[in-house]
PDB file of C-alpha atoms in Angstrom:
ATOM      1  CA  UNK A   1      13.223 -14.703  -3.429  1.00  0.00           C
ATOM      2  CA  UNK A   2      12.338 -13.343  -6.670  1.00  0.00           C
ATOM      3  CA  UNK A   3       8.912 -13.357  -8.790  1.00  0.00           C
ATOM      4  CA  UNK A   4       8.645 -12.402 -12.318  1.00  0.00           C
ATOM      5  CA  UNK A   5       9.640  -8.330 -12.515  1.00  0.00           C
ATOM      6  CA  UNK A   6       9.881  -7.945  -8.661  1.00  0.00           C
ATOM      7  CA  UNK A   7      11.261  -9.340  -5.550  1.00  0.00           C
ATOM      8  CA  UNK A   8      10.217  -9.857  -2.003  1.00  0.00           C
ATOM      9  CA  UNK A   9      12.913 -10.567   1.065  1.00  0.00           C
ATOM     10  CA  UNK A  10      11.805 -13.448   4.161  1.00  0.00           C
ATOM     11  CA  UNK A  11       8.926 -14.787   2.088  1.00  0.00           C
ATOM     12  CA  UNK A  12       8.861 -18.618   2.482  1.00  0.00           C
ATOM     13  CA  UNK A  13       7.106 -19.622  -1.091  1.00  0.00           C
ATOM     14  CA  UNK A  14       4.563 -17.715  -3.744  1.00  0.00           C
ATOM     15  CA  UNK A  15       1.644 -18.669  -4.022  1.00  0.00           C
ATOM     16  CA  UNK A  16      -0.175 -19.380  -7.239  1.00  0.00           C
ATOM     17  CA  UNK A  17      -3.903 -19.254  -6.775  1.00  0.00           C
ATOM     18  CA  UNK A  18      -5.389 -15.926  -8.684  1.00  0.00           C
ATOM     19  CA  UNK A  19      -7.699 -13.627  -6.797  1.00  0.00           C
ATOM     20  CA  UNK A  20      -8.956 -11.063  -8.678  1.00  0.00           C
ATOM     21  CA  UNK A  21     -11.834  -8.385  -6.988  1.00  0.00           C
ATOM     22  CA  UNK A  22     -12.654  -5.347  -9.257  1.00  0.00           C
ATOM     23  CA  UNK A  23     -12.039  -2.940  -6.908  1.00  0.00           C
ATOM     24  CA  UNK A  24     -11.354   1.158  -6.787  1.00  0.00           C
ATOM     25  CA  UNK A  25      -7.860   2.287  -7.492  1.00  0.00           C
ATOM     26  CA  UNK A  26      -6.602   2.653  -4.015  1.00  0.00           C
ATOM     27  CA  UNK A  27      -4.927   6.780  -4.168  1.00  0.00           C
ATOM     28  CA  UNK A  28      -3.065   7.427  -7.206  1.00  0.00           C
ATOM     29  CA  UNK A  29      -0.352   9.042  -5.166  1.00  0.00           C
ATOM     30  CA  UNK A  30       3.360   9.046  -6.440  1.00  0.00           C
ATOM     31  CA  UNK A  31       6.284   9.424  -4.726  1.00  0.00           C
ATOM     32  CA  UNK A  32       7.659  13.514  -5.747  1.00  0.00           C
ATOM     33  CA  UNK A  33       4.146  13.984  -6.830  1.00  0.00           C
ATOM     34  CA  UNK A  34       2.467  17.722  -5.811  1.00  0.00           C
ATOM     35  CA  UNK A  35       0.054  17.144  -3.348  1.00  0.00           C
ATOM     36  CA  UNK A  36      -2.007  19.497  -4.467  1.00  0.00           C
ATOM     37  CA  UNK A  37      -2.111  17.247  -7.619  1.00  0.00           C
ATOM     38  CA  UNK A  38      -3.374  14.518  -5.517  1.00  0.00           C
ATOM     39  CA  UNK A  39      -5.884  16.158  -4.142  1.00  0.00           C
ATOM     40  CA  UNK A  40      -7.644  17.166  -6.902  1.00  0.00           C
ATOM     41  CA  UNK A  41      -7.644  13.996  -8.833  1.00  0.00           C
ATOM     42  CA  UNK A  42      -8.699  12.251  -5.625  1.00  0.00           C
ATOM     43  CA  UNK A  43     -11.084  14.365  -3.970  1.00  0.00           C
ATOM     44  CA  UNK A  44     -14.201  12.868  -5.607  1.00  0.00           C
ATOM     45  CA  UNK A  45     -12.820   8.702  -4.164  1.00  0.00           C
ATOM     46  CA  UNK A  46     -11.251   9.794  -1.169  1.00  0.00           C
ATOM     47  CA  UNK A  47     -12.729  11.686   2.091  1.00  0.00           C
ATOM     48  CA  UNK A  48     -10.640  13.397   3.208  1.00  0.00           C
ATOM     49  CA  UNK A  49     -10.288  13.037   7.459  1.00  0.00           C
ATOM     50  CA  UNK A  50      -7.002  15.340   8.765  1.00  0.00           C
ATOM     51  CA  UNK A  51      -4.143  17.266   8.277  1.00  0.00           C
ATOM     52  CA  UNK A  52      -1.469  17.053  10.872  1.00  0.00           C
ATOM     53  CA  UNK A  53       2.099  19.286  10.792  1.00  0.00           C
ATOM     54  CA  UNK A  54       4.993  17.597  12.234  1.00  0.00           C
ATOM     55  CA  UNK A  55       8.047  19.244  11.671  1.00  0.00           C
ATOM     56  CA  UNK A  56       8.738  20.093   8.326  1.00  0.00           C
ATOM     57  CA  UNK A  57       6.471  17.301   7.446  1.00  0.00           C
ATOM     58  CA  UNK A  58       2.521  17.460   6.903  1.00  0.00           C
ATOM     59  CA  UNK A  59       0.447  13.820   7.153  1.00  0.00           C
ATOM     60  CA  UNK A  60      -2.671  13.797   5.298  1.00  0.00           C
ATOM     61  CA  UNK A  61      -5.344  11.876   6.406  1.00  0.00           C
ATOM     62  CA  UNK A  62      -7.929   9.896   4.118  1.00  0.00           C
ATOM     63  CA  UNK A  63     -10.244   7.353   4.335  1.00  0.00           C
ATOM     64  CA  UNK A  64     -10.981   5.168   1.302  1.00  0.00           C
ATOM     65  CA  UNK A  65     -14.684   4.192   1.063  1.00  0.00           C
ATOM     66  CA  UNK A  66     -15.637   0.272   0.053  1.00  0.00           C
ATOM     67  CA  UNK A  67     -18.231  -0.064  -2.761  1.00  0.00           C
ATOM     68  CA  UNK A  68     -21.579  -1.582  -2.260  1.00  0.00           C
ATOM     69  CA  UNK A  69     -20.333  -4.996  -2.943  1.00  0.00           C
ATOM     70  CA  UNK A  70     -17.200  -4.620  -1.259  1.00  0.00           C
ATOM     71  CA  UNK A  71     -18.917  -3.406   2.153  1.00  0.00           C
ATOM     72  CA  UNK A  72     -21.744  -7.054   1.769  1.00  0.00           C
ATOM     73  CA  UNK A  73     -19.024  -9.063   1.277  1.00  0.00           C
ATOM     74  CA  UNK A  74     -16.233  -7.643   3.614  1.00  0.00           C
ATOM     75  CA  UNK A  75     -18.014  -6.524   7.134  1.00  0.00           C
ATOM     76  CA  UNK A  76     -16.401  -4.572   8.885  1.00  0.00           C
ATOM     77  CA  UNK A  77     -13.511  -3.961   6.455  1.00  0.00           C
ATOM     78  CA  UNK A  78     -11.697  -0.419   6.736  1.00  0.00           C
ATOM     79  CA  UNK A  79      -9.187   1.399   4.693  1.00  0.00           C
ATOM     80  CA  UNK A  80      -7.247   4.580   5.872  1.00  0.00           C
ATOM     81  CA  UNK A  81      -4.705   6.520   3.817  1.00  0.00           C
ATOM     82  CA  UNK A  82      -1.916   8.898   5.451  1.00  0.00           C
ATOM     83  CA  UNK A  83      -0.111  10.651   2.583  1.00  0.00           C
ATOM     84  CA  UNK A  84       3.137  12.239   3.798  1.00  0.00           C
ATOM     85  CA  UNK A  85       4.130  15.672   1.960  1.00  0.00           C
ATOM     86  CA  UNK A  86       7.614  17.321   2.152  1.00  0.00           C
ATOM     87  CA  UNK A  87       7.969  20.953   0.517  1.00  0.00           C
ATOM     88  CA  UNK A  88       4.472  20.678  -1.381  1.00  0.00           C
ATOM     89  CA  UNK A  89       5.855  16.857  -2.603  1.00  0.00           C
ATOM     90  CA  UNK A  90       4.586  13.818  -1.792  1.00  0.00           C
ATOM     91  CA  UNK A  91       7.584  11.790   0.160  1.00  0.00           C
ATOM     92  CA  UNK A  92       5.745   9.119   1.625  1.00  0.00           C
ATOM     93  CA  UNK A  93       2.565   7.447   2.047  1.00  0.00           C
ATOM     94  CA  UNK A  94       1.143   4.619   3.988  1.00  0.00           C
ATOM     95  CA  UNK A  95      -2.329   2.359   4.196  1.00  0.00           C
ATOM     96  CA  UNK A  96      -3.990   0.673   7.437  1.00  0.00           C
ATOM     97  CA  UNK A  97      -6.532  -2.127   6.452  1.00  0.00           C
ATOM     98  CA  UNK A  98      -8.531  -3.501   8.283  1.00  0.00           C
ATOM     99  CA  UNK A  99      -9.421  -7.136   7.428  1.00  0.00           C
ATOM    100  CA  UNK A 100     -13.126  -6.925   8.789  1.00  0.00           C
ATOM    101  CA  UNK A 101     -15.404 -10.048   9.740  1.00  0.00           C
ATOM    102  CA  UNK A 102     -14.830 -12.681   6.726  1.00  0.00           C
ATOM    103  CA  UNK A 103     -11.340 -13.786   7.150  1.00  0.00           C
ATOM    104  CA  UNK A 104     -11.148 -14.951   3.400  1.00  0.00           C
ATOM    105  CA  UNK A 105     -12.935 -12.589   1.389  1.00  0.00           C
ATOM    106  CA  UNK A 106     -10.862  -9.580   3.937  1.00  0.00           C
ATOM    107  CA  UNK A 107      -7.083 -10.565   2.836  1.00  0.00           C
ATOM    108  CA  UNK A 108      -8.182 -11.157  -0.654  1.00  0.00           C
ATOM    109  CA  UNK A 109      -9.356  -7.812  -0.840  1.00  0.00           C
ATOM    110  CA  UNK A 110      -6.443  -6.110   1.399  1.00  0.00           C
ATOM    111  CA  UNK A 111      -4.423  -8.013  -0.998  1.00  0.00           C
ATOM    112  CA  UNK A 112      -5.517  -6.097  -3.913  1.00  0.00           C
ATOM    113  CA  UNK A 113      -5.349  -2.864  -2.586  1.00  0.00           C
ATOM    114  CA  UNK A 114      -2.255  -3.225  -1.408  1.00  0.00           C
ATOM    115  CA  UNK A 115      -0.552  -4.417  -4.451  1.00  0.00           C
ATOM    116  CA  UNK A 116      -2.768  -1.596  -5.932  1.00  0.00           C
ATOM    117  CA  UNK A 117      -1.142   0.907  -3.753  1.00  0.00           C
ATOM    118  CA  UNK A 118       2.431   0.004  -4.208  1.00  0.00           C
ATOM    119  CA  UNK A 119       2.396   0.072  -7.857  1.00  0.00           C
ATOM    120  CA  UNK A 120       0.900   3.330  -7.973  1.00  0.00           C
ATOM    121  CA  UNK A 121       2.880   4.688  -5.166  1.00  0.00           C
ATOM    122  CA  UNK A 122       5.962   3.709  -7.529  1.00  0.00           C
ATOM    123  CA  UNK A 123       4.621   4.683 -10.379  1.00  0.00           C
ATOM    124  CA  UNK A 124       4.826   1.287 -11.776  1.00  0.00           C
ATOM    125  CA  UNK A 125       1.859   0.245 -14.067  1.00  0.00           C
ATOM    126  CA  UNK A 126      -0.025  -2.640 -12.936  1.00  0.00           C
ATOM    127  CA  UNK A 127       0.201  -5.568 -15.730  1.00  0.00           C
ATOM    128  CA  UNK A 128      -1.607  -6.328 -18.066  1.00  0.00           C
ATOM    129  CA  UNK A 129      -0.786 -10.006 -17.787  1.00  0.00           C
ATOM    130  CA  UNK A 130      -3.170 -12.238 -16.341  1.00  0.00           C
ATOM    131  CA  UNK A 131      -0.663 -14.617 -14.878  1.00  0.00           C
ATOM    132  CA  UNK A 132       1.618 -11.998 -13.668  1.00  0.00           C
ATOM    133  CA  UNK A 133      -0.974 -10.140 -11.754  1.00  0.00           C
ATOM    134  CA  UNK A 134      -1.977 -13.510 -10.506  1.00  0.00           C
ATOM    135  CA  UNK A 135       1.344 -13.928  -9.343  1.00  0.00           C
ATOM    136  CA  UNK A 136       2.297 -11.233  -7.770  1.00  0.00           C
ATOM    137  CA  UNK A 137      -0.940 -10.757  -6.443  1.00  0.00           C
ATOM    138  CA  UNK A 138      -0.856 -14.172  -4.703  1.00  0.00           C
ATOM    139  CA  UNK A 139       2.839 -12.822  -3.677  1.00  0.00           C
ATOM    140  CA  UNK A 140       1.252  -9.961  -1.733  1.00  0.00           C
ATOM    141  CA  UNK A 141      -1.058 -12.312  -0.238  1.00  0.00           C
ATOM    142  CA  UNK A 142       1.328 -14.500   1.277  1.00  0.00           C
ATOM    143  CA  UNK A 143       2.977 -11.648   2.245  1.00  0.00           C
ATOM    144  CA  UNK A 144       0.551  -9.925   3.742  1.00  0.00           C
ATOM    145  CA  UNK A 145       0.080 -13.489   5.963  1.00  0.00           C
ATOM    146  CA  UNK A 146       3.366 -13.532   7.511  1.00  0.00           C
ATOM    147  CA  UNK A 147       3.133  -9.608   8.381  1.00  0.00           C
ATOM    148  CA  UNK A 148       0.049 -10.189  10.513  1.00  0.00           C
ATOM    149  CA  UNK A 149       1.766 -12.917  12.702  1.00  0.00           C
ATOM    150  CA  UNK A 150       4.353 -10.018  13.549  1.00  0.00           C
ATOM    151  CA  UNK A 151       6.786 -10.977  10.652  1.00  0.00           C
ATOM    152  CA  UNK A 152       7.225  -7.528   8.407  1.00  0.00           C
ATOM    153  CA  UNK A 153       8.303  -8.007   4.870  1.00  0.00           C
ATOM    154  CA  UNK A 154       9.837  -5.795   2.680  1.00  0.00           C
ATOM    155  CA  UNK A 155       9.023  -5.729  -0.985  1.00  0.00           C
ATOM    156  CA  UNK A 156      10.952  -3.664  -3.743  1.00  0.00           C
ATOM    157  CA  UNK A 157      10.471  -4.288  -7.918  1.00  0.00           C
ATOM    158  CA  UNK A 158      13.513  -4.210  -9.827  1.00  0.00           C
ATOM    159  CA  UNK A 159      14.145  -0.793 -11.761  1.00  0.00           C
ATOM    160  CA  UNK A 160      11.583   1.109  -9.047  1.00  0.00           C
ATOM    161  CA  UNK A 161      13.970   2.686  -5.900  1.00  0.00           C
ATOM    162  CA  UNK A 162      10.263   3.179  -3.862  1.00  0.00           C
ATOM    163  CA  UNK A 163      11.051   0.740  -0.718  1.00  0.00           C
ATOM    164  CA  UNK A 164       7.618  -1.447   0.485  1.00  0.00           C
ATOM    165  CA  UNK A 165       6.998  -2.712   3.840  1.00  0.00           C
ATOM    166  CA  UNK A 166       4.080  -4.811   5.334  1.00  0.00           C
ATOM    167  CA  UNK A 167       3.518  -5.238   8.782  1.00  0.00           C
ATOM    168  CA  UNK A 168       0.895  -5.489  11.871  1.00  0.00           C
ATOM    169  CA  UNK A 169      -0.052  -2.489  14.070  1.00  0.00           C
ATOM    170  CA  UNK A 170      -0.524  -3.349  17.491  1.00  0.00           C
ATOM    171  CA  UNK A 171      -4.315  -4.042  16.663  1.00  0.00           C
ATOM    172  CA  UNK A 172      -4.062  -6.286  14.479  1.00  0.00           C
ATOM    173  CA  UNK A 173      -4.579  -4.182  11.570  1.00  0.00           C
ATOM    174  CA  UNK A 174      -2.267  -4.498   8.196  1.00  0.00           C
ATOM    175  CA  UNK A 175      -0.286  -1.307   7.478  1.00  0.00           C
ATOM    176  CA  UNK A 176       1.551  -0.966   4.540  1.00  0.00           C
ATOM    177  CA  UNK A 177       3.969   1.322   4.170  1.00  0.00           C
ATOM    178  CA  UNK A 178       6.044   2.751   0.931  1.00  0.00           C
ATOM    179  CA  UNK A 179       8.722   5.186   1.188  1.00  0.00           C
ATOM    180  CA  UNK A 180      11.303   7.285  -1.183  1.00  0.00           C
ATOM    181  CA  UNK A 181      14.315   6.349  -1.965  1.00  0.00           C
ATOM    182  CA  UNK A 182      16.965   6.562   0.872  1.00  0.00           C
ATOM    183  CA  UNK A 183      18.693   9.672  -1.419  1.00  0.00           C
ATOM    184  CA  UNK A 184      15.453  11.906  -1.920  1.00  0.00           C
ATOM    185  CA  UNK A 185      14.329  11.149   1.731  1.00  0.00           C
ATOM    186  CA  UNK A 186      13.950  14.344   3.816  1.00  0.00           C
ATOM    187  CA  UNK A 187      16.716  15.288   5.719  1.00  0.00           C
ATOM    188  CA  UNK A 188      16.816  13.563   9.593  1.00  0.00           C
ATOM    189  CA  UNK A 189      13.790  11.907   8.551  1.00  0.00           C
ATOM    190  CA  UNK A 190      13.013   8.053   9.572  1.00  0.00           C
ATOM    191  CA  UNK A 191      12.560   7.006   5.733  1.00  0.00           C
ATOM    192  CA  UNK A 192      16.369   7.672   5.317  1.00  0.00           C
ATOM    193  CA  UNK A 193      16.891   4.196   7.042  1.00  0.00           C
ATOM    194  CA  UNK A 194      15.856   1.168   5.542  1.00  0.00           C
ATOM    195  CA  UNK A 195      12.532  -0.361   6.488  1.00  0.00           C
ATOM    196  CA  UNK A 196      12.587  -2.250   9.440  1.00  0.00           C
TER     197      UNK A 196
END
């Protein structure tokens, strides 16, 4: 199915309402970015939590703190950032939400971060258009819905070779994943299948 400027596969219909929180940028990490880069024009939004080696592979750990407003109105909400760095390059990076104690006011914020996160991960500016933010915004949203009753989508935007996924963890928590480009993947690596 296809929404202005970007497409998303096994989702039913697109919404139309318009949520709009003014929220933090999510991470400002790009796929090929230095991470080193990152880090420094991060370190003052983002705590950082770990660094784990696997393989020729690092992780890196973050947590990304709510506002004020954001923690009174979204109990319990949570966002964790694992940045995955290849070679001193950032390759891949992924987001766990979760939705916290009001139902409502918890997807329509995971909603915005994670359309937040995806365009920056691709390096794709967000719009500037009210309506198409509203759209794909309400896009995400739905999308978001079917991944937390165990039904992953994928989303990819036309001219941007970054592949999307949102799914569930096991705890209910939203994860959403973006990866490289099957080409620039590392070697032997999962992200040189497709998102499943």
């Amino acid at each position: 199915m296809k929404a202005t400027k970007f497409s998303l596969t096994a989702l039913s219909t697109v919404l139309t309402l318009a949520i709009f929180f003014g929220c933090q940028r999510p991470c400002d990490a790009k796929i090929g970015e230095q991470i080193s880069a990152f880090r420094a024009k991060t370190s003052a939004r983002l705590k950082f939590r770990a660094q784990e080696a696997r393989g020729a592979q690092t992780n890196y750990r973050f947590v990304f703190p709510l506002t004020p407003d954001e923690e009174t109105r979204c109990p319990g909400f949570a966002t964790g950032i694992t940045v995955t760095v290849a070679g001193g390059k950032i390759v891949g990076q992924s987001m766990a939400i979760r939705m916290g104690d009001a139902y409502d006011e918890g997807r329509a914020l995971a909603a915005r971060r994670a359309l937040d996160f995806i365009l920056e991960a691709i390096g794709k500016p967000k719009s500037t258009s009210q309506s198409e933010d509203a759209q794909q915004l309400a896009s995400i949203k739905s999308a978001i819905e079917q991944a937390l009753i165990s039904n992953p989508q994928n989303i990819q935007f036309p001219g941007f070779p970054q592949r999307s996924k949102l799914s569930c963890s096991p705890d209910g928590d939203l994860l959403v994943a973006v990866l490289p480009p099957v080409e620039i993947a590392p070697p032997g690596s999962y992200m040189q299948g497709p998102p499943r």
